[in-house]
Amino acid sequence: LADFELLFYKDQDVQLPWIHRLKCELPRRVGRLSGELPVKASYIGFGHHDDPERYNRFVAAMAQIGIVLCRQIHHPPNRFE
């Protein structure tokens, strides 16, 4: 997403930030191993020159929906990214 404001946009019908819609779309296990799968999120901030403040906002937004495994992809990416 190019703009963080969309993540925090509050839908008038459900009165929740839009980011909660992402949580509804996350994969889930079924059967004996039912539950949520661990989800990872990557922030690619090439257009913002790897701004650490924007990455911190991304991490905070992901934490709101239970995603704690986050990483930043730098520009240029290193061999581990």
Coordinates of N, CA, C and O in Angstrom, one line a residue:
L1 N 0.8 -1.2 0.0 CA 0.0 0.0 0.0 C 0.9 1.2 0.0 O 1.8 1.3 0.8
A2 N 0.5 2.2 -0.8 CA 1.3 3.4 -0.9 C 1.0 4.4 0.2 O 1.8 5.2 0.5
D3 N -0.1 4.2 0.9 CA -0.5 5.2 1.9 C -1.0 4.5 3.1 O -1.9 3.7 3.0
F4 N -0.4 4.8 4.2 CA -0.8 4.2 5.5 C -2.2 4.6 5.9 O -2.8 3.9 6.7
E5 N -2.7 5.7 5.5 CA -4.0 6.2 5.9 C -5.1 5.1 5.6 O -6.0 5.0 6.3
L6 N -4.9 4.4 4.5 CA -5.9 3.4 4.1 C -6.0 2.3 5.2 O -7.1 1.8 5.5
L7 N -4.9 1.9 5.8 CA -4.9 0.9 6.8 C -5.7 1.3 8.0 O -6.4 0.5 8.7
F8 N -5.7 2.6 8.3 CA -6.5 3.1 9.5 C -7.8 3.7 9.2 O -8.5 4.2 10.1
Y9 N -8.2 3.7 7.9 CA -9.5 4.2 7.5 C -10.6 3.4 8.2 O -10.6 2.2 8.2
K10 N -11.5 4.1 8.9 CA -12.6 3.5 9.6 C -13.8 3.4 8.7 O -14.4 4.4 8.3
D11 N -14.3 2.2 8.5 CA -15.5 1.9 7.7 C -16.7 2.3 8.5 O -16.9 1.9 9.7
Q12 N -17.6 3.2 8.0 CA -18.7 3.7 8.7 C -19.7 2.6 9.0 O -20.4 2.6 10.0
D13 N -19.8 1.5 8.2 CA -20.7 0.4 8.4 C -20.4 -0.5 9.6 O -21.2 -0.9 10.4
V14 N -19.1 -0.8 9.7 CA -18.7 -1.7 10.8 C -17.9 -1.1 11.9 O -17.6 -1.7 12.9
Q15 N -17.5 0.2 11.8 CA -16.8 1.0 12.8 C -15.5 0.3 13.2 O -15.2 0.3 14.4
L16 N -14.8 -0.3 12.3 CA -13.5 -0.8 12.6 C -12.5 -0.3 11.5 O -12.9 -0.1 10.4
P17 N -11.2 -0.2 11.9 CA -10.3 0.2 10.9 C -10.2 -0.8 9.8 O -10.4 -2.0 10.0
W18 N -9.9 -0.4 8.6 CA -9.8 -1.2 7.4 C -8.8 -2.4 7.6 O -9.0 -3.5 7.1
I19 N -7.8 -2.2 8.4 CA -6.8 -3.2 8.6 C -7.4 -4.5 9.2 O -6.9 -5.6 8.9
H20 N -8.5 -4.4 9.9 CA -9.2 -5.6 10.4 C -9.7 -6.4 9.3 O -9.9 -7.6 9.5
R21 N -10.0 -5.9 8.1 CA -10.4 -6.7 7.0 C -9.3 -7.6 6.6 O -9.5 -8.7 6.2
L22 N -8.0 -7.1 6.7 CA -6.9 -8.0 6.3 C -6.9 -9.2 7.3 O -6.6 -10.4 6.8
K23 N -7.2 -9.0 8.5 CA -7.2 -10.1 9.5 C -8.2 -11.2 9.1 O -7.9 -12.4 9.2
C24 N -9.3 -10.8 8.6 CA -10.3 -11.7 8.1 C -9.9 -12.6 6.9 O -10.4 -13.7 6.7
E25 N -8.9 -12.1 6.2 CA -8.4 -12.8 5.0 C -7.2 -13.7 5.3 O -6.8 -14.4 4.4
L26 N -6.7 -13.7 6.5 CA -5.5 -14.5 6.8 C -5.9 -16.0 6.7 O -7.0 -16.4 7.1
P27 N -4.9 -16.8 6.4 CA -5.2 -18.3 6.3 C -5.4 -18.9 7.6 O -4.9 -18.5 8.6
R28 N -6.2 -20.0 7.6 CA -6.5 -20.7 8.9 C -6.3 -22.2 8.6 O -6.5 -22.7 7.5
R29 N -5.9 -23.0 9.6 CA -5.9 -24.4 9.5 C -7.2 -25.0 9.8 O -8.1 -24.4 10.5
V30 N -7.5 -26.2 9.2 CA -8.7 -26.9 9.4 C -8.4 -28.3 10.0 O -7.3 -28.8 9.8
G31 N -9.4 -28.9 10.6 CA -9.3 -30.3 11.0 C -8.6 -30.3 12.4 O -8.8 -29.4 13.2
R32 N -7.8 -31.4 12.7 CA -7.2 -31.6 14.0 C -6.3 -30.4 14.4 O -6.1 -30.1 15.5
L33 N -5.6 -29.9 13.4 CA -4.7 -28.8 13.7 C -5.3 -27.4 13.5 O -4.6 -26.5 13.0
S34 N -6.6 -27.3 13.8 CA -7.3 -26.1 13.5 C -6.7 -24.9 14.3 O -6.1 -25.0 15.3
G35 N -6.9 -23.7 13.7 CA -6.4 -22.5 14.3 C -5.7 -21.6 13.3 O -5.7 -21.9 12.1
E36 N -5.2 -20.5 13.7 CA -4.5 -19.6 12.8 C -3.1 -20.0 12.5 O -2.4 -20.5 13.3
L37 N -2.7 -19.8 11.2 CA -1.4 -20.1 10.8 C -0.5 -18.9 11.2 O -1.0 -17.7 11.1
P38 N 0.8 -19.1 11.5 CA 1.6 -17.9 11.7 C 1.8 -17.1 10.4 O 2.0 -17.7 9.4
V39 N 1.6 -15.9 10.5 CA 1.7 -15.0 9.3 C 2.9 -14.1 9.4 O 3.1 -13.5 10.4
K40 N 3.6 -13.9 8.3 CA 4.7 -13.0 8.2 C 4.3 -11.8 7.3 O 3.5 -12.0 6.3
A41 N 4.8 -10.7 7.5 CA 4.6 -9.5 6.7 C 5.9 -8.8 6.4 O 6.8 -8.7 7.2
S42 N 6.0 -8.4 5.1 CA 7.2 -7.7 4.7 C 6.8 -6.2 4.3 O 5.8 -6.0 3.6
Y43 N 7.7 -5.3 4.7 CA 7.5 -3.9 4.3 C 8.6 -3.6 3.2 O 9.8 -3.8 3.4
I44 N 8.1 -3.1 2.1 CA 9.0 -2.7 1.0 C 8.9 -1.2 0.9 O 7.9 -0.7 0.3
G45 N 9.9 -0.5 1.3 CA 9.8 1.0 1.3 C 10.7 1.6 0.4 O 11.3 2.7 0.7
F46 N 10.9 1.1 -0.8 CA 11.8 1.6 -1.8 C 11.5 3.1 -2.2 O 12.3 3.9 -2.3
G47 N 10.2 3.4 -2.3 CA 9.8 4.8 -2.7 C 10.0 5.8 -1.6 O 9.9 7.0 -1.8
H48 N 10.2 5.3 -0.3 CA 10.4 6.2 0.8 C 11.8 6.1 1.4 O 12.0 6.4 2.6
H49 N 12.7 5.6 0.6 CA 14.2 5.6 1.0 C 14.4 4.8 2.3 O 15.1 5.3 3.2
D50 N 13.7 3.7 2.5 CA 13.8 2.9 3.7 C 13.6 3.7 5.0 O 14.3 3.5 6.0
D51 N 12.7 4.6 5.0 CA 12.4 5.4 6.2 C 12.0 4.6 7.4 O 11.0 3.8 7.4
P52 N 12.8 4.6 8.5 CA 12.5 3.7 9.6 C 11.2 4.1 10.3 O 10.5 3.2 10.9
E53 N 10.8 5.4 10.3 CA 9.5 5.7 10.9 C 8.3 5.1 10.2 O 7.4 4.6 10.8
R54 N 8.4 5.0 8.8 CA 7.3 4.3 8.1 C 7.3 2.8 8.4 O 6.2 2.2 8.5
Y55 N 8.5 2.2 8.5 CA 8.5 0.8 8.9 C 7.9 0.6 10.3 O 7.2 -0.4 10.5
N56 N 8.2 1.5 11.2 CA 7.7 1.3 12.6 C 6.1 1.5 12.6 O 5.5 0.8 13.3
R57 N 5.6 2.3 11.7 CA 4.2 2.5 11.6 C 3.6 1.2 11.0 O 2.5 0.7 11.4
F58 N 4.3 0.6 10.1 CA 3.8 -0.7 9.5 C 3.8 -1.8 10.5 O 2.8 -2.5 10.6
V59 N 4.9 -1.9 11.3 CA 4.9 -2.9 12.4 C 3.8 -2.7 13.4 O 3.1 -3.7 13.8
A60 N 3.5 -1.5 13.7 CA 2.4 -1.2 14.7 C 1.1 -1.5 14.1 O 0.2 -2.1 14.8
A61 N 0.9 -1.3 12.8 CA -0.4 -1.6 12.2 C -0.6 -3.1 12.1 O -1.6 -3.7 12.4
M62 N 0.5 -3.9 11.8 CA 0.4 -5.3 11.7 C 0.2 -5.9 13.1 O -0.6 -6.9 13.3
A63 N 0.7 -5.3 14.2 CA 0.5 -5.8 15.5 C -0.9 -5.7 15.9 O -1.4 -6.5 16.7
Q64 N -1.6 -4.7 15.4 CA -3.1 -4.5 15.7 C -3.9 -5.8 15.3 O -4.9 -6.0 15.9
I65 N -3.4 -6.5 14.3 CA -4.2 -7.7 13.8 C -3.4 -8.9 14.1 O -3.7 -10.0 13.6
G66 N -2.4 -8.9 15.0 CA -1.8 -10.1 15.5 C -0.6 -10.6 14.7 O -0.2 -11.7 14.9
I67 N -0.1 -9.8 13.7 CA 1.0 -10.2 13.0 C 2.3 -9.6 13.6 O 2.4 -8.4 13.6
V68 N 3.1 -10.4 14.1 CA 4.3 -9.9 14.8 C 5.6 -10.3 14.1 O 6.7 -9.8 14.5
L69 N 5.5 -11.2 13.1 CA 6.7 -11.5 12.3 C 6.8 -10.6 11.1 O 6.3 -10.9 10.1
C70 N 7.5 -9.5 11.3 CA 7.6 -8.5 10.3 C 9.1 -8.3 9.9 O 10.0 -8.5 10.7
R71 N 9.3 -7.9 8.7 CA 10.7 -7.6 8.2 C 10.6 -6.5 7.2 O 9.6 -6.3 6.5
Q72 N 11.8 -5.8 7.1 CA 11.8 -4.7 6.1 C 12.8 -5.2 4.9 O 13.8 -5.7 5.2
I73 N 12.3 -5.0 3.7 CA 13.1 -5.2 2.5 C 13.7 -3.9 2.2 O 13.1 -2.9 1.9
H74 N 15.1 -3.9 2.2 CA 15.8 -2.6 1.9 C 16.1 -2.4 0.5 O 15.9 -3.3 -0.3
H75 N 16.5 -1.2 0.1 CA 16.9 -0.9 -1.2 C 18.3 -0.5 -1.3 O 18.7 0.5 -0.6
P76 N 19.2 -1.2 -2.0 CA 18.9 -2.4 -2.7 C 18.8 -3.6 -1.7 O 19.4 -3.5 -0.6
P77 N 18.0 -4.6 -2.0 CA 17.9 -5.7 -1.1 C 19.3 -6.5 -1.0 O 20.0 -6.5 -1.9
N78 N 19.5 -6.9 0.3 CA 20.7 -7.7 0.5 C 20.4 -9.2 0.1 O 19.3 -9.5 -0.3
R79 N 21.4 -10.0 0.2 CA 21.3 -11.4 -0.3 C 20.3 -12.2 0.6 O 19.9 -13.3 0.2
F80 N 20.0 -11.8 1.8 CA 19.1 -12.5 2.6 C 17.6 -12.0 2.5 O 16.7 -12.6 3.1
E81 N 17.4 -11.0 1.7 CA 16.0 -10.5 1.5 C 15.5 -11.0 0.3 O 14.8 -10.8 -0.5

